Amino acid sequence: MAHLMVRLTDLHVSLSNTDSDKKEMLEYSIRSDGTCTINVSDAQMVDNMGRVMGGDFGFIEAGVSDTVSLIWPTVSLYNRVGICPVVIISTNAKNDEFHLKQLIKFDTRFDIIDPEGHTFKKHKNYKDCKNWDKDYLKNCTPVNCEERYFGLRSFYNETSEKCVEVARCADAYEVVLTYPSLSILIVIHSSISFMTILPMNASIHVSSLAKAI
């Protein structure tokens, strides 16, 4: 019976049809088996970082190897370390289907992809920022957090110099602005805002006003 032998490197998958007797051709496809997980600068693991995109890659003859590339939909290519789960599905001439689950590991740190400093590290704006949330090819300017973390860490904190999650708004909160002759109360509930302007001598308390609104 024919079987696929799999070797995973970065986002490339090498497959071999190991059948040597029956000369059986296999049809194969590769699908995502869950979201990717990546490391961040401080060795934290972050889940739900998108999925790889596979597809139907056709047939592979007995004794032949094939290498296919998968797509991870991001433009933040560098200093990425993580894993993406995939399932490789092969089907023989009898329509017997076999599923093989694998983890694709990838590492695009500059010390890995350019260890001798002959390519990327020679870029005129390259700088070792010691921080993966900064762009090594743009003089350590902050990365696009929204894109890099698939919307889960969309704010760049200038103090920590990290991409962080944006805190969720409270269900309801109040802002009171006081001027010499007016008191302006803004009540925000979910996505709806109300504004009421009162004379300074008004006797209604903020809490009861909020209920009245």
PDB file of C-alpha atoms in Angstrom:
ATOM      1  CA  MET A   1       0.000   0.000   0.000  1.00  0.00           C
ATOM      2  CA  ALA A   2       1.301   3.429  -0.861  1.00  0.00           C
ATOM      3  CA  HIS A   3       2.085   5.884   1.913  1.00  0.00           C
ATOM      4  CA  LEU A   4       3.216   9.471   2.045  1.00  0.00           C
ATOM      5  CA  MET A   5       6.445  10.297   3.836  1.00  0.00           C
ATOM      6  CA  VAL A   6       6.438  13.872   5.120  1.00  0.00           C
ATOM      7  CA  ARG A   7       9.248  16.298   5.923  1.00  0.00           C
ATOM      8  CA  LEU A   8       8.426  19.777   7.207  1.00  0.00           C
ATOM      9  CA  THR A   9      10.696  22.807   6.855  1.00  0.00           C
ATOM     10  CA  ASP A  10       9.448  26.343   7.509  1.00  0.00           C
ATOM     11  CA  LEU A  11       6.211  26.568   5.493  1.00  0.00           C
ATOM     12  CA  HIS A  12       7.321  24.011   2.926  1.00  0.00           C
ATOM     13  CA  VAL A  13       6.105  20.427   2.984  1.00  0.00           C
ATOM     14  CA  SER A  14       8.076  17.676   1.257  1.00  0.00           C
ATOM     15  CA  LEU A  15       6.112  14.528   0.471  1.00  0.00           C
ATOM     16  CA  SER A  16       7.278  11.183  -0.910  1.00  0.00           C
ATOM     17  CA  ASN A  17       5.126   8.368  -2.263  1.00  0.00           C
ATOM     18  CA  THR A  18       6.960   5.416  -0.720  1.00  0.00           C
ATOM     19  CA  ASP A  19       5.160   2.698  -2.706  1.00  0.00           C
ATOM     20  CA  SER A  20       7.678   0.753  -4.802  1.00  0.00           C
ATOM     21  CA  ASP A  21       5.757  -2.432  -5.607  1.00  0.00           C
ATOM     22  CA  LYS A  22       2.303  -1.547  -6.903  1.00  0.00           C
ATOM     23  CA  LYS A  23       3.349   1.739  -8.492  1.00  0.00           C
ATOM     24  CA  GLU A  24       0.260   3.286  -6.955  1.00  0.00           C
ATOM     25  CA  MET A  25      -0.411   6.960  -7.563  1.00  0.00           C
ATOM     26  CA  LEU A  26      -1.758   9.040  -4.686  1.00  0.00           C
ATOM     27  CA  GLU A  27      -3.926  12.127  -4.693  1.00  0.00           C
ATOM     28  CA  TYR A  28      -3.136  14.493  -1.845  1.00  0.00           C
ATOM     29  CA  SER A  29      -4.254  17.707  -0.230  1.00  0.00           C
ATOM     30  CA  ILE A  30      -3.179  19.731   2.797  1.00  0.00           C
ATOM     31  CA  ARG A  31      -5.565  21.541   5.136  1.00  0.00           C
ATOM     32  CA  SER A  32      -5.179  23.710   8.204  1.00  0.00           C
ATOM     33  CA  ASP A  33      -5.893  21.782  11.397  1.00  0.00           C
ATOM     34  CA  GLY A  34      -6.204  24.780  13.708  1.00  0.00           C
ATOM     35  CA  THR A  35      -4.779  28.221  14.376  1.00  0.00           C
ATOM     36  CA  CYS A  36      -1.067  28.930  14.598  1.00  0.00           C
ATOM     37  CA  THR A  37       0.811  29.655  17.821  1.00  0.00           C
ATOM     38  CA  ILE A  38       3.782  32.029  17.919  1.00  0.00           C
ATOM     39  CA  ASN A  39       6.433  33.123  20.371  1.00  0.00           C
ATOM     40  CA  VAL A  40       6.838  36.787  21.265  1.00  0.00           C
ATOM     41  CA  SER A  41      10.032  38.514  22.381  1.00  0.00           C
ATOM     42  CA  ASP A  42       9.757  37.494  26.029  1.00  0.00           C
ATOM     43  CA  ALA A  43       9.182  33.800  25.148  1.00  0.00           C
ATOM     44  CA  GLN A  44       5.444  34.049  25.738  1.00  0.00           C
ATOM     45  CA  MET A  45       3.236  31.932  23.504  1.00  0.00           C
ATOM     46  CA  VAL A  46       0.330  33.608  21.720  1.00  0.00           C
ATOM     47  CA  ASP A  47      -2.491  31.532  20.217  1.00  0.00           C
ATOM     48  CA  ASN A  48      -5.007  32.244  17.451  1.00  0.00           C
ATOM     49  CA  MET A  49      -2.423  33.747  15.109  1.00  0.00           C
ATOM     50  CA  GLY A  50      -4.183  32.918  11.871  1.00  0.00           C
ATOM     51  CA  ARG A  51      -4.147  29.693   9.871  1.00  0.00           C
ATOM     52  CA  VAL A  52      -1.980  28.396   7.066  1.00  0.00           C
ATOM     53  CA  MET A  53      -3.673  28.086   3.709  1.00  0.00           C
ATOM     54  CA  GLY A  54      -3.250  24.771   1.947  1.00  0.00           C
ATOM     55  CA  GLY A  55      -5.120  23.308  -0.980  1.00  0.00           C
ATOM     56  CA  ASP A  56      -5.487  20.412  -3.383  1.00  0.00           C
ATOM     57  CA  PHE A  57      -2.080  19.725  -4.873  1.00  0.00           C
ATOM     58  CA  GLY A  58      -2.944  16.951  -7.317  1.00  0.00           C
ATOM     59  CA  PHE A  59      -1.236  13.576  -7.669  1.00  0.00           C
ATOM     60  CA  ILE A  60       2.127  12.118  -6.775  1.00  0.00           C
ATOM     61  CA  GLU A  61       3.506   9.051  -8.524  1.00  0.00           C
ATOM     62  CA  ALA A  62       5.049   6.061  -6.766  1.00  0.00           C
ATOM     63  CA  GLY A  63       8.655   6.632  -5.740  1.00  0.00           C
ATOM     64  CA  VAL A  64       8.427  10.361  -6.461  1.00  0.00           C
ATOM     65  CA  SER A  65       8.856  13.282  -4.062  1.00  0.00           C
ATOM     66  CA  ASP A  66       7.179  16.656  -4.224  1.00  0.00           C
ATOM     67  CA  THR A  67       7.588  19.875  -2.244  1.00  0.00           C
ATOM     68  CA  VAL A  68       4.724  22.308  -1.793  1.00  0.00           C
ATOM     69  CA  SER A  69       4.595  25.713  -0.138  1.00  0.00           C
ATOM     70  CA  LEU A  70       1.833  26.775   2.217  1.00  0.00           C
ATOM     71  CA  ILE A  71       0.734  30.344   2.831  1.00  0.00           C
ATOM     72  CA  TRP A  72       0.480  32.029   6.214  1.00  0.00           C
ATOM     73  CA  PRO A  73      -1.440  35.268   5.495  1.00  0.00           C
ATOM     74  CA  THR A  74       0.805  37.944   6.992  1.00  0.00           C
ATOM     75  CA  VAL A  75       3.192  40.611   5.717  1.00  0.00           C
ATOM     76  CA  SER A  76       5.166  40.613   8.990  1.00  0.00           C
ATOM     77  CA  LEU A  77       7.697  38.077   7.796  1.00  0.00           C
ATOM     78  CA  TYR A  78      10.673  38.457  10.109  1.00  0.00           C
ATOM     79  CA  ASN A  79      11.366  37.404  13.701  1.00  0.00           C
ATOM     80  CA  ARG A  80       8.508  34.935  13.608  1.00  0.00           C
ATOM     81  CA  VAL A  81       8.855  31.726  15.593  1.00  0.00           C
ATOM     82  CA  GLY A  82       5.951  29.346  15.920  1.00  0.00           C
ATOM     83  CA  ILE A  83       3.979  26.329  14.837  1.00  0.00           C
ATOM     84  CA  CYS A  84       0.944  25.744  12.629  1.00  0.00           C
ATOM     85  CA  PRO A  85      -1.055  22.487  12.677  1.00  0.00           C
ATOM     86  CA  VAL A  86      -1.970  20.884   9.358  1.00  0.00           C
ATOM     87  CA  VAL A  87      -3.548  17.649   8.205  1.00  0.00           C
ATOM     88  CA  ILE A  88      -2.264  15.906   5.082  1.00  0.00           C
ATOM     89  CA  ILE A  89      -4.892  13.851   3.283  1.00  0.00           C
ATOM     90  CA  SER A  90      -3.927  11.195   0.746  1.00  0.00           C
ATOM     91  CA  THR A  91      -6.286   9.084  -1.354  1.00  0.00           C
ATOM     92  CA  ASN A  92      -5.379   5.958  -3.320  1.00  0.00           C
ATOM     93  CA  ALA A  93      -6.992   4.411  -6.393  1.00  0.00           C
ATOM     94  CA  LYS A  94      -9.517   2.555  -4.219  1.00  0.00           C
ATOM     95  CA  ASN A  95     -10.598   5.846  -2.634  1.00  0.00           C
ATOM     96  CA  ASP A  96      -9.094   4.807   0.691  1.00  0.00           C
ATOM     97  CA  GLU A  97      -8.383   8.040   2.529  1.00  0.00           C
ATOM     98  CA  PHE A  98      -5.568   8.532   5.030  1.00  0.00           C
ATOM     99  CA  HIS A  99      -5.120  11.502   7.359  1.00  0.00           C
ATOM    100  CA  LEU A 100      -1.754  12.486   8.786  1.00  0.00           C
ATOM    101  CA  LYS A 101      -1.586  15.340  11.312  1.00  0.00           C
ATOM    102  CA  GLN A 102       1.619  17.360  11.526  1.00  0.00           C
ATOM    103  CA  LEU A 103       2.958  20.562  13.069  1.00  0.00           C
ATOM    104  CA  ILE A 104       4.813  22.931  10.769  1.00  0.00           C
ATOM    105  CA  LYS A 105       7.540  24.767  12.668  1.00  0.00           C
ATOM    106  CA  PHE A 106       8.975  28.021  11.391  1.00  0.00           C
ATOM    107  CA  ASP A 107      11.710  30.399  12.540  1.00  0.00           C
ATOM    108  CA  THR A 108      12.488  33.598  10.633  1.00  0.00           C
ATOM    109  CA  ARG A 109      14.796  35.282  13.134  1.00  0.00           C
ATOM    110  CA  PHE A 110      17.571  37.183  11.387  1.00  0.00           C
ATOM    111  CA  ASP A 111      20.230  35.078  13.122  1.00  0.00           C
ATOM    112  CA  ILE A 112      18.598  32.021  11.548  1.00  0.00           C
ATOM    113  CA  ILE A 113      17.871  33.262   8.032  1.00  0.00           C
ATOM    114  CA  ASP A 114      21.081  35.312   7.705  1.00  0.00           C
ATOM    115  CA  PRO A 115      23.596  33.869  10.203  1.00  0.00           C
ATOM    116  CA  GLU A 116      26.650  35.179   8.329  1.00  0.00           C
ATOM    117  CA  GLY A 117      25.228  38.644   7.784  1.00  0.00           C
ATOM    118  CA  HIS A 118      25.501  38.557   4.003  1.00  0.00           C
ATOM    119  CA  THR A 119      21.940  39.512   3.028  1.00  0.00           C
ATOM    120  CA  PHE A 120      19.335  41.018   5.355  1.00  0.00           C
ATOM    121  CA  LYS A 121      21.833  42.265   7.920  1.00  0.00           C
ATOM    122  CA  LYS A 122      23.581  44.289   5.222  1.00  0.00           C
ATOM    123  CA  HIS A 123      20.439  46.370   4.667  1.00  0.00           C
ATOM    124  CA  LYS A 124      21.269  50.045   5.257  1.00  0.00           C
ATOM    125  CA  ASN A 125      18.502  50.434   7.855  1.00  0.00           C
ATOM    126  CA  TYR A 126      19.081  47.111   9.634  1.00  0.00           C
ATOM    127  CA  LYS A 127      19.495  47.270  13.392  1.00  0.00           C
ATOM    128  CA  ASP A 128      19.315  44.545  16.031  1.00  0.00           C
ATOM    129  CA  CYS A 129      16.503  46.014  18.123  1.00  0.00           C
ATOM    130  CA  LYS A 130      16.425  43.198  20.723  1.00  0.00           C
ATOM    131  CA  ASN A 131      12.645  43.500  20.461  1.00  0.00           C
ATOM    132  CA  TRP A 132      10.477  41.638  17.958  1.00  0.00           C
ATOM    133  CA  ASP A 133       7.799  44.329  18.153  1.00  0.00           C
ATOM    134  CA  LYS A 134      10.195  46.705  16.401  1.00  0.00           C
ATOM    135  CA  ASP A 135      11.148  46.617  12.740  1.00  0.00           C
ATOM    136  CA  TYR A 136      14.780  45.545  12.350  1.00  0.00           C
ATOM    137  CA  LEU A 137      14.846  46.822   8.751  1.00  0.00           C
ATOM    138  CA  LYS A 138      13.436  50.263   9.589  1.00  0.00           C
ATOM    139  CA  ASN A 139      15.768  51.488  12.335  1.00  0.00           C
ATOM    140  CA  CYS A 140      13.674  49.939  15.110  1.00  0.00           C
ATOM    141  CA  THR A 141      10.445  51.776  14.440  1.00  0.00           C
ATOM    142  CA  PRO A 142       7.369  50.000  15.888  1.00  0.00           C
ATOM    143  CA  VAL A 143       5.793  47.278  13.786  1.00  0.00           C
ATOM    144  CA  ASN A 144       2.171  47.359  12.657  1.00  0.00           C
ATOM    145  CA  CYS A 145       0.727  45.650  15.752  1.00  0.00           C
ATOM    146  CA  GLU A 146      -2.731  45.167  14.250  1.00  0.00           C
ATOM    147  CA  GLU A 147      -1.345  43.185  11.326  1.00  0.00           C
ATOM    148  CA  ARG A 148       1.414  41.361  13.160  1.00  0.00           C
ATOM    149  CA  TYR A 149      -0.883  39.928  15.836  1.00  0.00           C
ATOM    150  CA  PHE A 150      -3.971  39.382  13.679  1.00  0.00           C
ATOM    151  CA  GLY A 151      -5.922  42.068  15.546  1.00  0.00           C
ATOM    152  CA  LEU A 152      -5.381  40.570  19.007  1.00  0.00           C
ATOM    153  CA  ARG A 153      -2.606  42.951  20.105  1.00  0.00           C
ATOM    154  CA  SER A 154      -3.372  46.052  18.111  1.00  0.00           C
ATOM    155  CA  PHE A 155      -1.856  48.825  20.278  1.00  0.00           C
ATOM    156  CA  TYR A 156       1.847  49.699  20.579  1.00  0.00           C
ATOM    157  CA  ASN A 157       2.626  50.692  24.168  1.00  0.00           C
ATOM    158  CA  GLU A 158       5.388  53.305  24.142  1.00  0.00           C
ATOM    159  CA  THR A 159       6.336  52.562  27.751  1.00  0.00           C
ATOM    160  CA  SER A 160       6.734  48.808  27.511  1.00  0.00           C
ATOM    161  CA  GLU A 161       7.666  49.019  23.814  1.00  0.00           C
ATOM    162  CA  LYS A 162       5.369  46.065  23.154  1.00  0.00           C
ATOM    163  CA  CYS A 163       2.245  45.359  21.171  1.00  0.00           C
ATOM    164  CA  VAL A 164      -0.547  44.886  23.700  1.00  0.00           C
ATOM    165  CA  GLU A 165      -4.239  44.122  23.775  1.00  0.00           C
ATOM    166  CA  VAL A 166      -6.621  47.052  23.815  1.00  0.00           C
ATOM    167  CA  ALA A 167      -8.655  47.064  27.028  1.00  0.00           C
ATOM    168  CA  ARG A 168     -12.365  46.520  26.566  1.00  0.00           C
ATOM    169  CA  CYS A 169     -14.607  49.480  27.382  1.00  0.00           C
ATOM    170  CA  ALA A 170     -16.883  49.273  30.399  1.00  0.00           C
ATOM    171  CA  ASP A 171     -20.590  48.768  29.783  1.00  0.00           C
ATOM    172  CA  ALA A 172     -21.302  52.312  30.947  1.00  0.00           C
ATOM    173  CA  TYR A 173     -19.215  55.199  32.170  1.00  0.00           C
ATOM    174  CA  GLU A 174     -19.563  58.942  32.682  1.00  0.00           C
ATOM    175  CA  VAL A 175     -17.486  61.984  31.849  1.00  0.00           C
ATOM    176  CA  VAL A 176     -18.259  65.314  33.535  1.00  0.00           C
ATOM    177  CA  LEU A 177     -16.836  68.534  32.067  1.00  0.00           C
ATOM    178  CA  THR A 178     -17.247  71.669  34.218  1.00  0.00           C
ATOM    179  CA  TYR A 179     -17.197  75.212  32.859  1.00  0.00           C
ATOM    180  CA  PRO A 180     -17.886  78.530  34.719  1.00  0.00           C
ATOM    181  CA  SER A 181     -21.601  78.508  33.902  1.00  0.00           C
ATOM    182  CA  LEU A 182     -22.328  75.004  32.672  1.00  0.00           C
ATOM    183  CA  SER A 183     -21.867  71.417  33.682  1.00  0.00           C
ATOM    184  CA  ILE A 184     -21.763  68.985  30.759  1.00  0.00           C
ATOM    185  CA  LEU A 185     -22.472  65.362  31.506  1.00  0.00           C
ATOM    186  CA  ILE A 186     -21.695  62.740  28.900  1.00  0.00           C
ATOM    187  CA  VAL A 187     -23.002  59.249  29.544  1.00  0.00           C
ATOM    188  CA  ILE A 188     -21.712  56.478  27.323  1.00  0.00           C
ATOM    189  CA  HIS A 189     -23.472  53.130  27.309  1.00  0.00           C
ATOM    190  CA  SER A 190     -22.109  50.548  24.879  1.00  0.00           C
ATOM    191  CA  SER A 191     -21.821  52.442  21.591  1.00  0.00           C
ATOM    192  CA  ILE A 192     -24.506  55.067  22.376  1.00  0.00           C
ATOM    193  CA  SER A 193     -23.567  58.474  23.774  1.00  0.00           C
ATOM    194  CA  PHE A 194     -25.832  61.006  25.466  1.00  0.00           C
ATOM    195  CA  MET A 195     -24.947  64.587  26.341  1.00  0.00           C
ATOM    196  CA  THR A 196     -26.909  66.811  28.700  1.00  0.00           C
ATOM    197  CA  ILE A 197     -26.079  70.457  29.481  1.00  0.00           C
ATOM    198  CA  LEU A 198     -27.199  71.789  32.874  1.00  0.00           C
ATOM    199  CA  PRO A 199     -26.860  75.084  34.733  1.00  0.00           C
ATOM    200  CA  MET A 200     -24.283  74.926  37.504  1.00  0.00           C
ATOM    201  CA  ASN A 201     -26.980  75.395  40.172  1.00  0.00           C
ATOM    202  CA  ALA A 202     -28.951  72.332  39.034  1.00  0.00           C
ATOM    203  CA  SER A 203     -29.669  70.055  41.962  1.00  0.00           C
ATOM    204  CA  ILE A 204     -29.818  66.763  40.030  1.00  0.00           C
ATOM    205  CA  HIS A 205     -27.012  64.377  40.978  1.00  0.00           C
ATOM    206  CA  VAL A 206     -24.966  62.654  38.316  1.00  0.00           C
ATOM    207  CA  SER A 207     -26.151  59.176  39.271  1.00  0.00           C
ATOM    208  CA  SER A 208     -29.864  60.061  39.108  1.00  0.00           C
ATOM    209  CA  LEU A 209     -29.306  61.927  35.862  1.00  0.00           C
ATOM    210  CA  ALA A 210     -27.721  58.881  34.327  1.00  0.00           C
ATOM    211  CA  LYS A 211     -30.766  56.828  35.285  1.00  0.00           C
ATOM    212  CA  ALA A 212     -33.104  59.439  33.883  1.00  0.00           C
ATOM    213  CA  ILE A 213     -31.277  59.336  30.567  1.00  0.00           C
TER     214      ILE A 213
END
